[in-house]
Amino acid sequence: DADVTQTPRNRITKTGKRIMLECSQTKGHDRMYWYRQDPGLGLRLIYYSFDVKDINKGEISDGYSVSRQAQAKFSLSLESAIPNQTALYFCATSARQGKGATHQPQHFGDGTRLSIL
Amino acid sequence: AQSVTQLGSHVSVSEGALVLLRCNYSSSVPPYLFWYVQYPNQGLQLLLKYTTGATLVKGINGFEAEFKKSETSFHLTKPSAHMSDAAEYFCAVSAAAGNKLTFGGGTRVLVKP
């Protein structure tokens, strides 16, 4: 079973609709992230959460919101979807960086392909 | 602020030939550098990382990368390409104090038989 699970894997919807993408993890990590991937632009950070009560905007948060329902769950919402939000969305997790510990790598889900018509 | 530039959005190599993917970064603090690989319809997997210490870093699947501070580069190489290396590769940088990644635009590798 996947350690980082994203649902749905594919979604087609219409402009103006509210969309929720969900992410759950069994890795026991404190930190969770949402990215979007666009061709030629790599991945760009939308929101990140270092624990349940700590949520932060990334570089492209406009038009998105998130909810950290539990340590293992982190949802991304598009309140009113628009076509330029069509992209591949990834959730990632990482362990907390302890004092003196090496930098913790991120672990990615398989992505949600979202198309907005 | 930090940024990553990957030279070449597409690279084509013959099976058995050298794979060289270029990555240059900018960072206001000592960087942590990563290479990730993405196979079709999958998420990203960590290939290797540089944090501190030895500047030549070995990763999975025969890949390695060398951190060159003077050139602000972290190029990825593999001596002999295999068909299974066909994928998209992403270079990323993170500030030492945090864990936010900034990604390059990616390089798609095609391996010809």
PDB file of C-alpha atoms in Angstrom, chain A:
ATOM      1  CA  ASP A   1       0.000   0.000   0.000  1.00  0.00           C
ATOM      2  CA  ALA A   2       1.150   3.527  -0.765  1.00  0.00           C
ATOM      3  CA  ASP A   3       2.560   5.551   2.134  1.00  0.00           C
ATOM      4  CA  VAL A   4       1.113   8.783   0.743  1.00  0.00           C
ATOM      5  CA  THR A   5      -2.320   8.390  -0.832  1.00  0.00           C
ATOM      6  CA  GLN A   6      -4.061  11.015  -2.913  1.00  0.00           C
ATOM      7  CA  THR A   7      -7.717  10.929  -3.889  1.00  0.00           C
ATOM      8  CA  PRO A   8      -9.048  11.223  -6.471  1.00  0.00           C
ATOM      9  CA  ARG A   9      -6.355  10.315  -8.995  1.00  0.00           C
ATOM     10  CA  ASN A  10      -8.213  12.054 -11.808  1.00  0.00           C
ATOM     11  CA  ARG A  11     -10.947  14.686 -11.800  1.00  0.00           C
ATOM     12  CA  ILE A  12     -12.670  16.640 -14.511  1.00  0.00           C
ATOM     13  CA  THR A  13     -14.913  19.481 -13.439  1.00  0.00           C
ATOM     14  CA  LYS A  14     -16.364  22.775 -14.590  1.00  0.00           C
ATOM     15  CA  THR A  15     -15.404  26.366 -13.967  1.00  0.00           C
ATOM     16  CA  GLY A  16     -16.854  27.721 -10.733  1.00  0.00           C
ATOM     17  CA  LYS A  17     -17.181  24.390  -8.970  1.00  0.00           C
ATOM     18  CA  ARG A  18     -15.712  23.730  -5.547  1.00  0.00           C
ATOM     19  CA  ILE A  19     -13.148  20.955  -5.546  1.00  0.00           C
ATOM     20  CA  MET A  20     -11.424  19.134  -2.712  1.00  0.00           C
ATOM     21  CA  LEU A  21      -8.331  17.021  -3.144  1.00  0.00           C
ATOM     22  CA  GLU A  22      -7.410  14.760  -0.288  1.00  0.00           C
ATOM     23  CA  CYS A  23      -4.127  13.407   0.984  1.00  0.00           C
ATOM     24  CA  SER A  24      -3.520  10.855   3.700  1.00  0.00           C
ATOM     25  CA  GLN A  25      -0.270   9.353   4.909  1.00  0.00           C
ATOM     26  CA  THR A  26       0.817   6.382   6.969  1.00  0.00           C
ATOM     27  CA  LYS A  27       4.432   7.460   7.376  1.00  0.00           C
ATOM     28  CA  GLY A  28       3.865   9.202  10.700  1.00  0.00           C
ATOM     29  CA  HIS A  29       5.370  12.429   9.360  1.00  0.00           C
ATOM     30  CA  ASP A  30       4.589  15.790  10.911  1.00  0.00           C
ATOM     31  CA  ARG A  31       5.066  17.868   7.776  1.00  0.00           C
ATOM     32  CA  MET A  32       2.816  17.885   4.727  1.00  0.00           C
ATOM     33  CA  TYR A  33       2.862  19.861   1.494  1.00  0.00           C
ATOM     34  CA  TRP A  34       0.759  20.564  -1.568  1.00  0.00           C
ATOM     35  CA  TYR A  35       2.373  21.292  -4.930  1.00  0.00           C
ATOM     36  CA  ARG A  36       1.129  21.779  -8.448  1.00  0.00           C
ATOM     37  CA  GLN A  37       3.071  20.642 -11.489  1.00  0.00           C
ATOM     38  CA  ASP A  38       2.844  22.400 -14.830  1.00  0.00           C
ATOM     39  CA  PRO A  39       4.909  21.516 -17.902  1.00  0.00           C
ATOM     40  CA  GLY A  40       8.193  23.396 -17.946  1.00  0.00           C
ATOM     41  CA  LEU A  41       7.604  24.958 -14.552  1.00  0.00           C
ATOM     42  CA  GLY A  42       8.441  22.018 -12.331  1.00  0.00           C
ATOM     43  CA  LEU A  43       6.603  21.815  -9.033  1.00  0.00           C
ATOM     44  CA  ARG A  44       5.462  24.914  -7.192  1.00  0.00           C
ATOM     45  CA  LEU A  45       4.498  24.996  -3.530  1.00  0.00           C
ATOM     46  CA  ILE A  46       0.890  25.917  -2.771  1.00  0.00           C
ATOM     47  CA  TYR A  47       0.630  25.367   0.992  1.00  0.00           C
ATOM     48  CA  TYR A  48       2.578  23.540   3.659  1.00  0.00           C
ATOM     49  CA  SER A  49       1.931  22.454   7.217  1.00  0.00           C
ATOM     50  CA  PHE A  50       4.595  21.651   9.783  1.00  0.00           C
ATOM     51  CA  ASP A  51       2.035  20.279  12.238  1.00  0.00           C
ATOM     52  CA  VAL A  52      -1.727  20.238  12.742  1.00  0.00           C
ATOM     53  CA  LYS A  53      -1.853  23.810  14.058  1.00  0.00           C
ATOM     54  CA  ASP A  54       0.754  25.275  11.717  1.00  0.00           C
ATOM     55  CA  ILE A  55      -0.331  26.060   8.145  1.00  0.00           C
ATOM     56  CA  ASN A  56       1.579  28.331   5.815  1.00  0.00           C
ATOM     57  CA  LYS A  57       1.151  29.762   2.353  1.00  0.00           C
ATOM     58  CA  GLY A  58       3.544  28.765  -0.374  1.00  0.00           C
ATOM     59  CA  GLU A  59       4.488  30.715  -3.467  1.00  0.00           C
ATOM     60  CA  ILE A  60       1.164  30.252  -5.302  1.00  0.00           C
ATOM     61  CA  SER A  61      -1.585  30.058  -2.672  1.00  0.00           C
ATOM     62  CA  ASP A  62      -4.099  32.435  -4.301  1.00  0.00           C
ATOM     63  CA  GLY A  63      -7.304  30.609  -5.210  1.00  0.00           C
ATOM     64  CA  TYR A  64      -6.539  27.683  -2.891  1.00  0.00           C
ATOM     65  CA  SER A  65      -7.191  26.794   0.730  1.00  0.00           C
ATOM     66  CA  VAL A  66      -6.145  23.860   2.897  1.00  0.00           C
ATOM     67  CA  SER A  67      -7.243  21.985   5.970  1.00  0.00           C
ATOM     68  CA  ARG A  68      -5.077  19.812   8.212  1.00  0.00           C
ATOM     69  CA  GLN A  69      -7.713  17.602   9.793  1.00  0.00           C
ATOM     70  CA  ALA A  70      -5.231  15.363  11.586  1.00  0.00           C
ATOM     71  CA  GLN A  71      -1.543  14.602  11.513  1.00  0.00           C
ATOM     72  CA  ALA A  72      -2.173  12.120   8.726  1.00  0.00           C
ATOM     73  CA  LYS A  73      -4.603  14.147   6.601  1.00  0.00           C
ATOM     74  CA  PHE A  74      -4.142  17.312   4.573  1.00  0.00           C
ATOM     75  CA  SER A  75      -6.787  18.530   2.106  1.00  0.00           C
ATOM     76  CA  LEU A  76      -6.507  21.086  -0.664  1.00  0.00           C
ATOM     77  CA  SER A  77      -9.592  23.005  -1.800  1.00  0.00           C
ATOM     78  CA  LEU A  78     -10.314  25.109  -4.836  1.00  0.00           C
ATOM     79  CA  GLU A  79     -13.259  27.257  -3.745  1.00  0.00           C
ATOM     80  CA  SER A  80     -14.234  28.295  -7.270  1.00  0.00           C
ATOM     81  CA  ALA A  81     -12.218  26.442  -9.857  1.00  0.00           C
ATOM     82  CA  ILE A  82     -10.907  28.230 -12.941  1.00  0.00           C
ATOM     83  CA  PRO A  83      -9.313  26.734 -16.083  1.00  0.00           C
ATOM     84  CA  ASN A  84      -5.767  27.899 -15.276  1.00  0.00           C
ATOM     85  CA  GLN A  85      -5.877  25.686 -12.202  1.00  0.00           C
ATOM     86  CA  THR A  86      -5.788  22.704 -14.523  1.00  0.00           C
ATOM     87  CA  ALA A  87      -2.624  20.870 -13.456  1.00  0.00           C
ATOM     88  CA  LEU A  88      -1.158  17.827 -11.770  1.00  0.00           C
ATOM     89  CA  TYR A  89      -1.311  18.186  -7.995  1.00  0.00           C
ATOM     90  CA  PHE A  90       1.018  16.437  -5.579  1.00  0.00           C
ATOM     91  CA  CYS A  91       0.937  15.925  -1.863  1.00  0.00           C
ATOM     92  CA  ALA A  92       4.199  15.278  -0.043  1.00  0.00           C
ATOM     93  CA  THR A  93       5.291  14.556   3.505  1.00  0.00           C
ATOM     94  CA  SER A  94       8.505  14.773   5.466  1.00  0.00           C
ATOM     95  CA  ALA A  95       9.675  14.028   8.951  1.00  0.00           C
ATOM     96  CA  ARG A  96      10.397  16.829  11.346  1.00  0.00           C
ATOM     97  CA  GLN A  97      13.984  17.992  11.161  1.00  0.00           C
ATOM     98  CA  GLY A  98      15.422  17.274  14.568  1.00  0.00           C
ATOM     99  CA  LYS A  99      18.260  19.244  16.085  1.00  0.00           C
ATOM    100  CA  GLY A 100      21.457  18.220  14.395  1.00  0.00           C
ATOM    101  CA  ALA A 101      19.633  15.818  12.126  1.00  0.00           C
ATOM    102  CA  THR A 102      20.261  15.774   8.412  1.00  0.00           C
ATOM    103  CA  HIS A 103      17.728  17.373   6.166  1.00  0.00           C
ATOM    104  CA  GLN A 104      14.660  15.233   5.773  1.00  0.00           C
ATOM    105  CA  PRO A 105      13.629  14.357   2.207  1.00  0.00           C
ATOM    106  CA  GLN A 106      10.057  14.643   1.032  1.00  0.00           C
ATOM    107  CA  HIS A 107       7.926  11.657   0.053  1.00  0.00           C
ATOM    108  CA  PHE A 108       5.362  12.155  -2.682  1.00  0.00           C
ATOM    109  CA  GLY A 109       1.995  10.701  -3.524  1.00  0.00           C
ATOM    110  CA  ASP A 110       1.164   9.632  -7.071  1.00  0.00           C
ATOM    111  CA  GLY A 111      -0.665  12.850  -7.878  1.00  0.00           C
ATOM    112  CA  THR A 112      -4.133  14.037  -8.824  1.00  0.00           C
ATOM    113  CA  ARG A 113      -4.685  15.096 -12.405  1.00  0.00           C
ATOM    114  CA  LEU A 114      -7.253  17.912 -12.337  1.00  0.00           C
ATOM    115  CA  SER A 115      -8.892  19.308 -15.458  1.00  0.00           C
ATOM    116  CA  ILE A 116     -11.165  22.333 -15.261  1.00  0.00           C
ATOM    117  CA  LEU A 117     -13.322  23.004 -18.282  1.00  0.00           C
TER     118      LEU A 117
END
